[in-house]
Amino acid sequence: MWPDQTTRGPLDGLTILDFTHMLAGPYCTWLLGALGGDVIKIERPGHGDHTRSLDPKLEGESLYFLSVNRNKRSLTLDLKTEAGREVIERLVARADILVENNRPGVMERLSLDAPRLLAINPRLIYASVSGFGQTGPYRERPAFDAVIQAMSGMMSVTGETHRPPSRVGASIGDMAASLFAAVGILAAVHERERTKRGTVVDVAMLDAQVALLENAMARFLNTGELPRRIGSRHPLVTPFQAFSTSDEAIVVCCDTEPQWRALCRTLGRFDLTTDARFEHNSLRTANHAELELLLAAEFVKRSREEWLALLRQADVPSGPVNTIADIAQDAQISARDMVCDVSGGRFVRQPIRGRIADGTFDRPAPRLGQHSEEILADIGFAEHEIAQFVAQGVI
């Protein structure tokens, strides 16, 4: 554990071996570390996680790496040496969780596959995040976020109607898989309390994206309706979309009839509530193109802030279409303490609040191999043995 840790997070006492890289995996272990787990990131000597080399950089360190590798300790280890394998076996014997996001087959070639490590530690929870999972005809294919967004159908429903498919602006292919992996890991930790045994958690990025498409998939599977790109509009609720104002865009969402009537009053167009084309939500959705033109003509008459003030007063769900700069400075984000300062950098905090988050912390991402000697001492190696590992390039 961290030698200077004085607070106890909800996952305090859990040791997590982190064999992840890039984003699908590190995002999962970042969250587990933020909640108090002792995450030991295993990296290659001299190289480390590829994202360490990516620009832009803060004081010589990659912002990409710094963001999703906070709350971890770094152990550099040559996994192809006999000494390196001895270190891994000793770590595995003491660990609670192992997370990896390599292509299926890689961990087996390194003699780090689940059957082998569960034989060393039957209580180990072995979690794998991969593009297509550990089974199926695509299991060995390489995958990146854009590939998964495209193959899952996510891109087919993202963007404007008459424009090409668009990638969602954040790497949800990577991050969704990481979040589902974290849920699966915590479920396995709970199950272990009952069974006293570990298990394997297998999460595929493709599966996770399909799970996020729950409504689109449900509509197609049960009605045959093929969801398509419709911009900011909701496929089932109208009006529920972005509108231009005299300056900046806003989003307005009317999920109920009282909200619809309140919107019409605010716009000075209560006549729309008696228009047979817009009598209820299903008709408004069927006639959305005609309604959108009428609403758009009203919204351009005032500024964003004027409309938002009027809509808030009428209790109509609405909000500004913020830029990243806008939300980074937003009063609500500040009140929720969602941005933290870590060793000269500013990053987003994990979003879980309440007593369960008491004792959580944000520590800077480690320098390559920063904690190697400390971790080896934790698991019982003597000073002379550690010095020998250093001399031999094992760590």
mmCIF file of N, CA and C in Angstrom, residues 33 46 49 76 100 107 119 125 133 177 194 215 270 295 337 347 351 364:
data_model
loop_
_atom_site.group_PDB
_atom_site.id
_atom_site.type_symbol
_atom_site.label_atom_id
_atom_site.label_comp_id
_atom_site.label_asym_id
_atom_site.label_seq_id
_atom_site.Cartn_x
_atom_site.Cartn_y
_atom_site.Cartn_z
ATOM 1 N N GLY A 33 -8.145 2.739 -8.288
ATOM 2 C CA GLY A 33 -7.144 3.415 -7.469
ATOM 3 C C GLY A 33 -7.699 4.647 -6.786
ATOM 4 N N GLY A 46 12.397 0.737 -19.443
ATOM 5 C CA GLY A 46 12.871 1.574 -20.535
ATOM 6 C C GLY A 46 11.811 2.080 -21.479
ATOM 7 N N ASP A 49 4.221 2.208 -20.659
ATOM 8 C CA ASP A 49 2.978 2.391 -21.409
ATOM 9 C C ASP A 49 3.245 3.312 -22.602
ATOM 10 N N THR A 76 8.596 -1.371 -12.943
ATOM 11 C CA THR A 76 9.132 -1.856 -14.217
ATOM 12 C C THR A 76 9.661 -3.265 -14.003
ATOM 13 N N GLU A 100 -6.004 -6.726 -17.147
ATOM 14 C CA GLU A 100 -5.168 -6.644 -18.341
ATOM 15 C C GLU A 100 -6.050 -6.324 -19.540
ATOM 16 N N MET A 107 -1.205 -12.692 -22.907
ATOM 17 C CA MET A 107 -0.924 -13.066 -21.519
ATOM 18 C C MET A 107 -0.542 -14.543 -21.412
ATOM 19 N N ALA A 119 -4.126 -20.788 -10.348
ATOM 20 C CA ALA A 119 -3.530 -21.935 -9.653
ATOM 21 C C ALA A 119 -2.583 -21.462 -8.556
ATOM 22 N N ILE A 125 -8.996 -12.364 -8.640
ATOM 23 C CA ILE A 125 -10.004 -11.965 -9.631
ATOM 24 C C ILE A 125 -9.236 -11.481 -10.850
ATOM 25 N N GLY A 133 -13.452 -9.678 -26.753
ATOM 26 C CA GLY A 133 -13.662 -10.698 -25.744
ATOM 27 C C GLY A 133 -12.762 -11.899 -25.943
ATOM 28 N N ALA A 177 -16.055 0.067 -21.748
ATOM 29 C CA ALA A 177 -15.532 -1.252 -21.392
ATOM 30 C C ALA A 177 -14.830 -1.201 -20.039
ATOM 31 N N ARG A 194 -18.433 -14.737 -0.364
ATOM 32 C CA ARG A 194 -19.282 -15.911 -0.141
ATOM 33 C C ARG A 194 -18.595 -17.202 -0.530
ATOM 34 N N ASN A 215 -31.523 1.117 -26.225
ATOM 35 C CA ASN A 215 -32.815 1.493 -26.796
ATOM 36 C C ASN A 215 -32.850 1.270 -28.297
ATOM 37 N N PHE A 270 -48.755 29.468 -27.483
ATOM 38 C CA PHE A 270 -49.660 28.491 -26.872
ATOM 39 C C PHE A 270 -50.596 27.885 -27.908
ATOM 40 N N LEU A 295 -40.496 26.047 -34.034
ATOM 41 C CA LEU A 295 -39.781 26.350 -32.798
ATOM 42 C C LEU A 295 -38.481 27.105 -33.094
ATOM 43 N N ASP A 337 -16.635 19.765 -6.976
ATOM 44 C CA ASP A 337 -15.204 19.481 -6.834
ATOM 45 C C ASP A 337 -14.742 18.463 -7.875
ATOM 46 N N PHE A 347 -6.817 17.965 -13.424
ATOM 47 C CA PHE A 347 -7.453 16.797 -14.024
ATOM 48 C C PHE A 347 -8.871 16.631 -13.467
ATOM 49 N N PRO A 351 -16.254 10.659 -10.261
ATOM 50 C CA PRO A 351 -17.498 11.378 -9.972
ATOM 51 C C PRO A 351 -18.356 10.817 -8.843
ATOM 52 N N PRO A 364 -0.505 11.797 -8.087
ATOM 53 C CA PRO A 364 -0.011 11.940 -9.463
ATOM 54 C C PRO A 364 0.338 10.595 -10.085
#
